[in-house]
Coordinates of C-alpha atoms in Angstrom, one line a residue:
X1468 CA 48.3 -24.1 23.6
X1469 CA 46.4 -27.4 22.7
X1470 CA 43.9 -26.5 25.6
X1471 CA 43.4 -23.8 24.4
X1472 CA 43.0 -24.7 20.7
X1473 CA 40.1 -27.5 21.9
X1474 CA 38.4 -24.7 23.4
X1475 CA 38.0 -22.3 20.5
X1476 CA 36.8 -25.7 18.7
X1477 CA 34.3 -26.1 21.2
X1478 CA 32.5 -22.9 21.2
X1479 CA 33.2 -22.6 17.1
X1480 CA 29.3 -22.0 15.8
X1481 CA 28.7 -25.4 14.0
X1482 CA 28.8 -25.5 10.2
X1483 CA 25.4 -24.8 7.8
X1484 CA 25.3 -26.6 5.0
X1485 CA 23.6 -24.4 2.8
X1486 CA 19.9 -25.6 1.3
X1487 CA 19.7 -25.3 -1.9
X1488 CA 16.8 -23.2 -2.9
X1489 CA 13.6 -25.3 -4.7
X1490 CA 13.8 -23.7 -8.1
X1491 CA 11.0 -25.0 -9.0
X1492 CA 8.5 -23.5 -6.7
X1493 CA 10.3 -20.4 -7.2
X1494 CA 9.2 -21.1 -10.8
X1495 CA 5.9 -21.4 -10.0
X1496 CA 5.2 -18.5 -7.5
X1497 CA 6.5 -16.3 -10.8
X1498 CA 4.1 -17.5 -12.7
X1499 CA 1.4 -17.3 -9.9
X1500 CA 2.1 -13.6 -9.9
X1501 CA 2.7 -12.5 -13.4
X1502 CA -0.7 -14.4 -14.3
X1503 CA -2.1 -12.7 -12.0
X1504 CA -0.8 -9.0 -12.6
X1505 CA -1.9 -9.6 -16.6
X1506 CA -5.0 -10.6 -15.5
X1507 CA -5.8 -8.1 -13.3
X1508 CA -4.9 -5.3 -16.0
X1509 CA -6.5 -7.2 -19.1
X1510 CA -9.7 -7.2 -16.7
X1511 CA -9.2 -3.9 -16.1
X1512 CA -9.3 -2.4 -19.7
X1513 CA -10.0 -4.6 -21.9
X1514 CA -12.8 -3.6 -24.5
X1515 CA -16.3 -5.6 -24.0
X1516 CA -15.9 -6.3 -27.8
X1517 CA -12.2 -7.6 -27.4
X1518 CA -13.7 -10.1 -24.3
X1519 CA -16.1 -12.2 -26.7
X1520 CA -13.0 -12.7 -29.1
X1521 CA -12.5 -16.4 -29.5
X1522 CA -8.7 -16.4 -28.2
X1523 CA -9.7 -13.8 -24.9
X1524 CA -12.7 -16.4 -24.1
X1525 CA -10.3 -19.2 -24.0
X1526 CA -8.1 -17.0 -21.7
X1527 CA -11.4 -16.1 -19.2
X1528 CA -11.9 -19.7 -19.3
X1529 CA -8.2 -20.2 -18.2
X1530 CA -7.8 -17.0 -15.7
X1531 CA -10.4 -18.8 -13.3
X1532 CA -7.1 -20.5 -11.9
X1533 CA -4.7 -17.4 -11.3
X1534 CA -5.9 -16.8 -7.6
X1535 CA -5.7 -20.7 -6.8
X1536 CA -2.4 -21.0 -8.0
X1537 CA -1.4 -17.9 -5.9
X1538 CA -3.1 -19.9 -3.2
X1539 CA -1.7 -23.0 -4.0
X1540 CA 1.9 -22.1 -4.3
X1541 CA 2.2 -19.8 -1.3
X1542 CA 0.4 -23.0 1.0
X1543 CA 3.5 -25.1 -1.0
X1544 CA 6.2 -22.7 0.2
X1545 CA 5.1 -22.4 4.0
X1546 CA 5.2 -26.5 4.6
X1547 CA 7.7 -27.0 2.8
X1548 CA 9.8 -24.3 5.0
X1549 CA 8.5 -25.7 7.8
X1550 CA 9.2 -28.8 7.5
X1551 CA 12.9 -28.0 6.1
X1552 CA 13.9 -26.2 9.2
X1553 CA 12.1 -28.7 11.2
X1554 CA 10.0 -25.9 13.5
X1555 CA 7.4 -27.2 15.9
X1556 CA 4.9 -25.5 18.5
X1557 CA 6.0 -21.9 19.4
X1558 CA 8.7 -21.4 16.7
X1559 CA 6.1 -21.5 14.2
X1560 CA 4.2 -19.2 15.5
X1561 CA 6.8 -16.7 16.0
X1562 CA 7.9 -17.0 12.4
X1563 CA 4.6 -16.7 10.7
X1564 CA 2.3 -14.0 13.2
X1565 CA 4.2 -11.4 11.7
X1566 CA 3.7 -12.3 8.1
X1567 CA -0.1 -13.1 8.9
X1568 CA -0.5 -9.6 10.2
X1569 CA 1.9 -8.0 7.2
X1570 CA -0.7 -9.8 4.5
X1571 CA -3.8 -8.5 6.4
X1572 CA -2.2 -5.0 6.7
X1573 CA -1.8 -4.9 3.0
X1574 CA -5.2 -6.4 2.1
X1575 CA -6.8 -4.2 4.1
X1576 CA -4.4 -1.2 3.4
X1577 CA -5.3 -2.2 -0.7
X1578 CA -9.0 -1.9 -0.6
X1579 CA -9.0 1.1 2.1
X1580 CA -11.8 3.4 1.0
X1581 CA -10.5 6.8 0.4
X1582 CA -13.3 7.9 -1.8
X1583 CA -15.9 7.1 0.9
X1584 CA -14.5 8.5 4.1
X1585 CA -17.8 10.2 5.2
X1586 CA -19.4 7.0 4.5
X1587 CA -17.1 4.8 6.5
X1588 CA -17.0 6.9 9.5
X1589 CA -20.9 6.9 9.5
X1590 CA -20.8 3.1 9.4
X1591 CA -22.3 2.9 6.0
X1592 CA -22.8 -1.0 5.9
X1593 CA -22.1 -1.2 2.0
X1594 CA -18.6 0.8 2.5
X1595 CA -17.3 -1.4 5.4
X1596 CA -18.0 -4.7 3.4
X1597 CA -16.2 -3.2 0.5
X1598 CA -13.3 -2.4 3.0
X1599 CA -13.4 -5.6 5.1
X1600 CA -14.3 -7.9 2.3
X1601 CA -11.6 -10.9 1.8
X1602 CA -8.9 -10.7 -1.2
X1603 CA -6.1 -12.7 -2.1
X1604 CA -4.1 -11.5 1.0
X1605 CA -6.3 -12.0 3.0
X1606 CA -6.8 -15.6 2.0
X1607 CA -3.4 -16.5 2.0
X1608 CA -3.7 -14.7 5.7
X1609 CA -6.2 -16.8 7.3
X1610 CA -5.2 -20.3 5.6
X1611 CA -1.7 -19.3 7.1
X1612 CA -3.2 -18.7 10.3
X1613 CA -4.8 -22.2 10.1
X1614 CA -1.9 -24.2 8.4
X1615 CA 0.6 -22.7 11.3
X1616 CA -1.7 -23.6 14.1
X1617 CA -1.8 -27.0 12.8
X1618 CA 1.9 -27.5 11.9
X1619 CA 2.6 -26.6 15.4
X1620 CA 0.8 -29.3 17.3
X1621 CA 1.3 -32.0 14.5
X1622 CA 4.5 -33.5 13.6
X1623 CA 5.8 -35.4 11.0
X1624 CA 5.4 -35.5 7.5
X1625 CA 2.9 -38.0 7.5
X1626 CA 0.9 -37.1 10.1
X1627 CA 0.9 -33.3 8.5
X1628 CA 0.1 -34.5 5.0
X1629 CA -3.3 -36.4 6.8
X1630 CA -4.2 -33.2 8.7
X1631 CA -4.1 -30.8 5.5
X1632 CA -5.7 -32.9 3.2
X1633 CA -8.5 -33.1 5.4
X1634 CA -8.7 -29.4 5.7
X1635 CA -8.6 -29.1 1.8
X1636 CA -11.4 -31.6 1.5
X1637 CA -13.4 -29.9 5.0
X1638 CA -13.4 -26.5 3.5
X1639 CA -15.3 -26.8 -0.1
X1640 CA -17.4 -29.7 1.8
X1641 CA -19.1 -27.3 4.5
X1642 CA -18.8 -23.9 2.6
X1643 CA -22.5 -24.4 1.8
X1644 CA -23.8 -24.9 5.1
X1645 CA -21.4 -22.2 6.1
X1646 CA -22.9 -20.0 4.0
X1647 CA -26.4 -21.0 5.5
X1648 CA -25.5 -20.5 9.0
X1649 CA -23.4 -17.1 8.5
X1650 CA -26.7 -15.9 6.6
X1651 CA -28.9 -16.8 9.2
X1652 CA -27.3 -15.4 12.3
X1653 CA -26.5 -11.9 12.8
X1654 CA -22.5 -12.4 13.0
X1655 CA -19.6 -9.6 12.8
X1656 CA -19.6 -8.1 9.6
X1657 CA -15.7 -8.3 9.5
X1658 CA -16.4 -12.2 10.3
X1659 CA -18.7 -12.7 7.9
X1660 CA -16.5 -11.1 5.6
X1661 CA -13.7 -13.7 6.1
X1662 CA -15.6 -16.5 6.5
X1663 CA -17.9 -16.6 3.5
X1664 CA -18.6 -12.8 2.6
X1665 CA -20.9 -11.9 0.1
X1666 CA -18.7 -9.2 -1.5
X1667 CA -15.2 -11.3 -0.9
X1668 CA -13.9 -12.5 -3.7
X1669 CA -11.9 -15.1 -1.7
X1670 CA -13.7 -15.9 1.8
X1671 CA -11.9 -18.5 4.1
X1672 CA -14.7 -20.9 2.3
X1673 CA -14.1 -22.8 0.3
X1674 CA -11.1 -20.7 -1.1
X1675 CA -8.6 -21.7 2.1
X1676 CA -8.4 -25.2 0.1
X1677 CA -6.4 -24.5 -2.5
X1678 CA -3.5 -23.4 0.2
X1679 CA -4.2 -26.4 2.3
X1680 CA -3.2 -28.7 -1.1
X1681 CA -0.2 -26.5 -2.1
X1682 CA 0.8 -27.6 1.7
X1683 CA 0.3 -31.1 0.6
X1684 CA 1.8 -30.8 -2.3
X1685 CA 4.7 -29.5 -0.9
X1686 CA 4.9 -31.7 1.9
X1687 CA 4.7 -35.0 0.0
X1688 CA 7.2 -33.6 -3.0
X1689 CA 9.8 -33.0 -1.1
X1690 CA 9.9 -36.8 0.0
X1691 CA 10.0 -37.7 -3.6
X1692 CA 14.0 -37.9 -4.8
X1693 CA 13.7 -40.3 -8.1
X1694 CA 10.8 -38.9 -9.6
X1695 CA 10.7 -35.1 -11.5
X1696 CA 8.4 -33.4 -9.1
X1697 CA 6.9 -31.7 -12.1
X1698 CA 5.5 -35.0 -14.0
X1699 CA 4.2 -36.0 -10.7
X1700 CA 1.9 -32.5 -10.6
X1701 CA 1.1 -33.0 -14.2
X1702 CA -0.1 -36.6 -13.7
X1703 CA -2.1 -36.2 -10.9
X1704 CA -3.4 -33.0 -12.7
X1705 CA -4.4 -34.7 -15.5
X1706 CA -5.8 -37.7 -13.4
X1707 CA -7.7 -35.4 -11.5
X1708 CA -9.1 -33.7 -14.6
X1709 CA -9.6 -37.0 -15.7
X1710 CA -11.8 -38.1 -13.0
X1711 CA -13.6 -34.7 -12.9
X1712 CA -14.7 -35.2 -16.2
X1713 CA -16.5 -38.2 -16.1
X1714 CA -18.0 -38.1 -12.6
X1715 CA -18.3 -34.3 -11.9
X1716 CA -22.0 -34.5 -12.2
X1717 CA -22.9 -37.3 -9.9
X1718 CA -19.6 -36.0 -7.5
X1719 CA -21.7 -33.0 -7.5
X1720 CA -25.0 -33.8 -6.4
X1721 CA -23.3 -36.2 -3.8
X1722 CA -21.1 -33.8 -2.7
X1723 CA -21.8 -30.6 -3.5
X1724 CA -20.8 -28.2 -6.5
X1725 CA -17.7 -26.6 -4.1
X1726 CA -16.2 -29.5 -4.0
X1727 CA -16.6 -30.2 -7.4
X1728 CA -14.8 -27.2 -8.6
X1729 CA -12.6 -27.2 -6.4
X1730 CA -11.4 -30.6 -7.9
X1731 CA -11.4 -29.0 -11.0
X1732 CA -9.4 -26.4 -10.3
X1733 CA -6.9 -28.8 -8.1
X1734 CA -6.5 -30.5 -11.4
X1735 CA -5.9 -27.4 -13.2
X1736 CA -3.2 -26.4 -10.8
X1737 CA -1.5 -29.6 -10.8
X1738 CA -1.4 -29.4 -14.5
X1739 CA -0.1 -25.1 -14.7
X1740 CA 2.5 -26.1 -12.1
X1741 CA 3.9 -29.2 -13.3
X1742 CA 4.3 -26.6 -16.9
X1743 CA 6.0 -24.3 -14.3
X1744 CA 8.5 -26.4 -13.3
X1745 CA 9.2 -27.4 -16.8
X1746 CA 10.8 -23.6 -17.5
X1747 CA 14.3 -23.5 -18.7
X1748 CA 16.7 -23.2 -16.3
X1749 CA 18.3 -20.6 -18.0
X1750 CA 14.9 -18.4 -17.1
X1751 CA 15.7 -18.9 -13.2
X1752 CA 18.1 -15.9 -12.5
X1753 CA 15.0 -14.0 -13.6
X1754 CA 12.1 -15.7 -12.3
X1755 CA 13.7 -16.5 -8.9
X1756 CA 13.8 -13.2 -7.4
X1757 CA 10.2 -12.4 -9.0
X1758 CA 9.0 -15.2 -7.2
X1759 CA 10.3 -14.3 -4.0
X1760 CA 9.1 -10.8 -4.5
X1761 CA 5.3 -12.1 -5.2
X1762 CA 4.1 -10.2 -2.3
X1763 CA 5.3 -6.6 -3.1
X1764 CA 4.6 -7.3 -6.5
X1765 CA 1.2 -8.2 -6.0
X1766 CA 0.9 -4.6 -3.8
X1767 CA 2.4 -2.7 -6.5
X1768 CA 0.8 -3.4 -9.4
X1769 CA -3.1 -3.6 -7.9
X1770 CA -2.9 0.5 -8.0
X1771 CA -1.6 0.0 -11.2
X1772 CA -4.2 -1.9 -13.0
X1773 CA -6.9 -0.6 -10.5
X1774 CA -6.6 2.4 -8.7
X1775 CA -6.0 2.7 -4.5
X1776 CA -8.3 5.2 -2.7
X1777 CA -8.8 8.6 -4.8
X1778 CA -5.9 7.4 -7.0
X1779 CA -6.9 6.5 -10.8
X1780 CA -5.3 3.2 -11.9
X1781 CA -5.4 2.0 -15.9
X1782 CA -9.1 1.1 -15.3
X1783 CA -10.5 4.1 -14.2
X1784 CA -8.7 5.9 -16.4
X1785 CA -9.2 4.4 -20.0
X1786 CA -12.3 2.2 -18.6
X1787 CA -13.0 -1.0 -20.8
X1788 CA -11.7 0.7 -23.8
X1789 CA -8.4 -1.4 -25.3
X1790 CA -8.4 -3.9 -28.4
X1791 CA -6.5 -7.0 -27.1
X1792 CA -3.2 -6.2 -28.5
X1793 CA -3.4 -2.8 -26.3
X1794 CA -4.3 -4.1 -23.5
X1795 CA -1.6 -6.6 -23.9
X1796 CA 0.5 -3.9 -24.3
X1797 CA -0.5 -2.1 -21.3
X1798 CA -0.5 -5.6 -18.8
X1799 CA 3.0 -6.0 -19.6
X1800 CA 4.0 -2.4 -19.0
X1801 CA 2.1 -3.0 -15.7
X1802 CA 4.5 -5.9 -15.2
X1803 CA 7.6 -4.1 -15.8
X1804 CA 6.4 -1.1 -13.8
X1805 CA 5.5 -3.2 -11.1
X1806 CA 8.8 -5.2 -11.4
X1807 CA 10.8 -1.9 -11.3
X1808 CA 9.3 -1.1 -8.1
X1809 CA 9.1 -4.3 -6.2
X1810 CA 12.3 -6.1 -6.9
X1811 CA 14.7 -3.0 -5.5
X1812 CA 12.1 -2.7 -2.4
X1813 CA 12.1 -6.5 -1.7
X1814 CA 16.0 -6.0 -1.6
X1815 CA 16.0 -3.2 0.5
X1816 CA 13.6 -4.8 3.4
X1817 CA 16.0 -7.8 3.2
X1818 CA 19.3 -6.1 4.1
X1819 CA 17.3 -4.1 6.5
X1820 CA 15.9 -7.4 7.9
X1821 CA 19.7 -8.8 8.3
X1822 CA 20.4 -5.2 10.5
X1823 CA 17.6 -5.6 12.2
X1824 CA 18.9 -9.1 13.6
X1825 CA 19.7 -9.6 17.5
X1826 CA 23.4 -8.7 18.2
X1827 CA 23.8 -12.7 19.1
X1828 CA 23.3 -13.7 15.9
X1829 CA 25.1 -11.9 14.1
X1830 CA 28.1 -12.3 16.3
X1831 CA 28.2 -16.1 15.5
X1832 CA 26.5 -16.8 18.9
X1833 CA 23.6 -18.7 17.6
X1834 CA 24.1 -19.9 14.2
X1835 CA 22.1 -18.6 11.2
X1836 CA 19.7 -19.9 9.7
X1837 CA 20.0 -21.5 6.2
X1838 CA 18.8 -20.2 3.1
X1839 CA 14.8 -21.5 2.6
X1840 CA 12.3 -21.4 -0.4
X1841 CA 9.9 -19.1 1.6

């Protein structure tokens, strides 16, 4: 009896202590997408007259940021799963091909062309660089790509940290020769498209930065124990807005306007996140799951605000017509909508996600994973 009672110990799966979820990215990736979803629809039918209002300048001014803190918090979650679970070299790649390719299937699936068919299948040049130009997706796709090669090979915190704030400094410091070279050579359209397109809103160049810093961001917080991770993103927000400020002009000439902005921005991000984070707990039941759902939130409510291949959205159906309160009115019923859709179909890929799960695992064989911020 006691052998066997020392046996069933030994091949007992071991233990997982839960991880508790970061709340406060969760925070932030909420925000990240319900700025951008009222964004999107205030863009989309809000009245020319209502735009030069006082209060909707300040906002234009403001909404420069709600793509580079979509960037920035997604680049936050990926290292700092990585580094929780502790993955390295193939693991990482097997976790994160997949979700490169879901993003790219739904950037691409988002601006597919229904209403030129004839002209894509000639090979219309102006069709295909509306179809393979480079959205949010897609960015968060490629930087992805990049950040998972390089947390693959590189290990450590340290060591990580050094790599990615390189890359966040690399990529707004060469985007303008990039842009020379891509413009003199004759490269793939769909290349050119990703790198530094001329009709992407978010080319690889220099917009892959503001990922790379949400990695280092994430990375560094989550050494940080004694110090509230959001006064840290509003100091060095501030400080970077700070230094912005009074040395933009010669930083720009030295190094170029890209990077320039892009240190704008960064201080911008720092400074929206840090307010993030500063949400009431009370608010997290809510803003969790919305934050985990930023993908399929983001695909639903594009269509929405937009339109999707012969489908009308708000814009093309009411055009730039709405006073600000409407259009208010109508981004936040774009919201809901898009929360009423998203939130039950994030659920329902998850528990078909934990189906879907090799027989081994679920049998106790190898043990489960624990709950991450992803």
């Amino acid at each position: 009896m006691m052998g066997v009672a020392s046996q069933d110990v030994r091949v007992a799966p071991p233990a997982v202590v839960p991880t508790p979820r970061n709340t406060g990215l969760d925070r932030a990736r909420a925000v990240a997408v319900i700025a951008m979803v009222m964004g999107h629809t205030l863009d989309a039918v809000l009245s020319d007259t209502a735009r030069q209002s006082t209060g909707m300048l300040a906002y234009w001014s403001l909404r420069a940021i709600t793509a580079p803190l979509f960037l920035f918090v997604a680049g936050w979650a990926f290292a700092t799963t990585v580094q929780r679970t502790g993955a390295h070299g193939l693991p990482v790649w097997r976790r994160y091909l997949p979700r490169v390719g879901l993003l790219l299937f739904w950037g691409y699936v988002l601006r597919w062309p229904g209403w030129a068919l004839e002209g894509l299948l000639a090979g219309r040049v102006e069709i295909w660089r509306h179809f393979l130009a480079f959205d949010a997706l897609h960015g968060v796709a490629g930087a992805l790509l990049i950040g998972s090669g390089v947390l693959s090979v590189v290990a450590g915190r340290g060591p990580r940290m050094g790599v990615l704030a390189g890359l966040a400094l690399l990529f707004p410091w060469v985007s303008p020769w990039m842009r020379q070279v891509v413009a003199a050579g004759h490269w793939p359209l769909a290349l050119e498209q990703a790198l530094v397109g001329r009709t992407s809103n978010f080319p690889l160049f220099p917009w892959s930065a503001y990922f790379f810093v949400g990695c280092v961001a994430g990375l560094g917080l989550a050494g940080v124990k004694r110090i509230p991770h959001w006064m840290i993103l509003l100091g060095g927000g501030t400080g970077m807005l700070g230094v912005v400020s009074l040395w933009g002009a010669s930083a720009a000439s030295r190094w170029g306007g890209d990077v320039t902005l892009v240190c704008w921005r960064v201080g911008l991000l720092g400074v929206a996140a840090g307010l993030a984070m500063l949400l009431p707990a009370r608010l997290d039941g809510w803003l969790g799951p919305v934050g985990r759902a930023s993908l399929w939130v983001y695909v639903v409510h594009l269509p929405l605000a937009y339109g999707w291949s012969t489908f009308p959205g708000l814009g093309s159906r009411l055009g730039h017509s709405q006073t600000a309160p409407a259009a208010l009115g109508l981004a936040l019923l774009v919201l809901a909508t898009s929360l009423a859709i998203a939130l039950p179909a994030k659920a329902l890929y998850g528990r078909w996600r934990k189906r879907a799960r090799p027989s081994a695992e679920r049998a106790g064989a190898v043990s489960p994973r624990p709950p991450v911020s992803e």
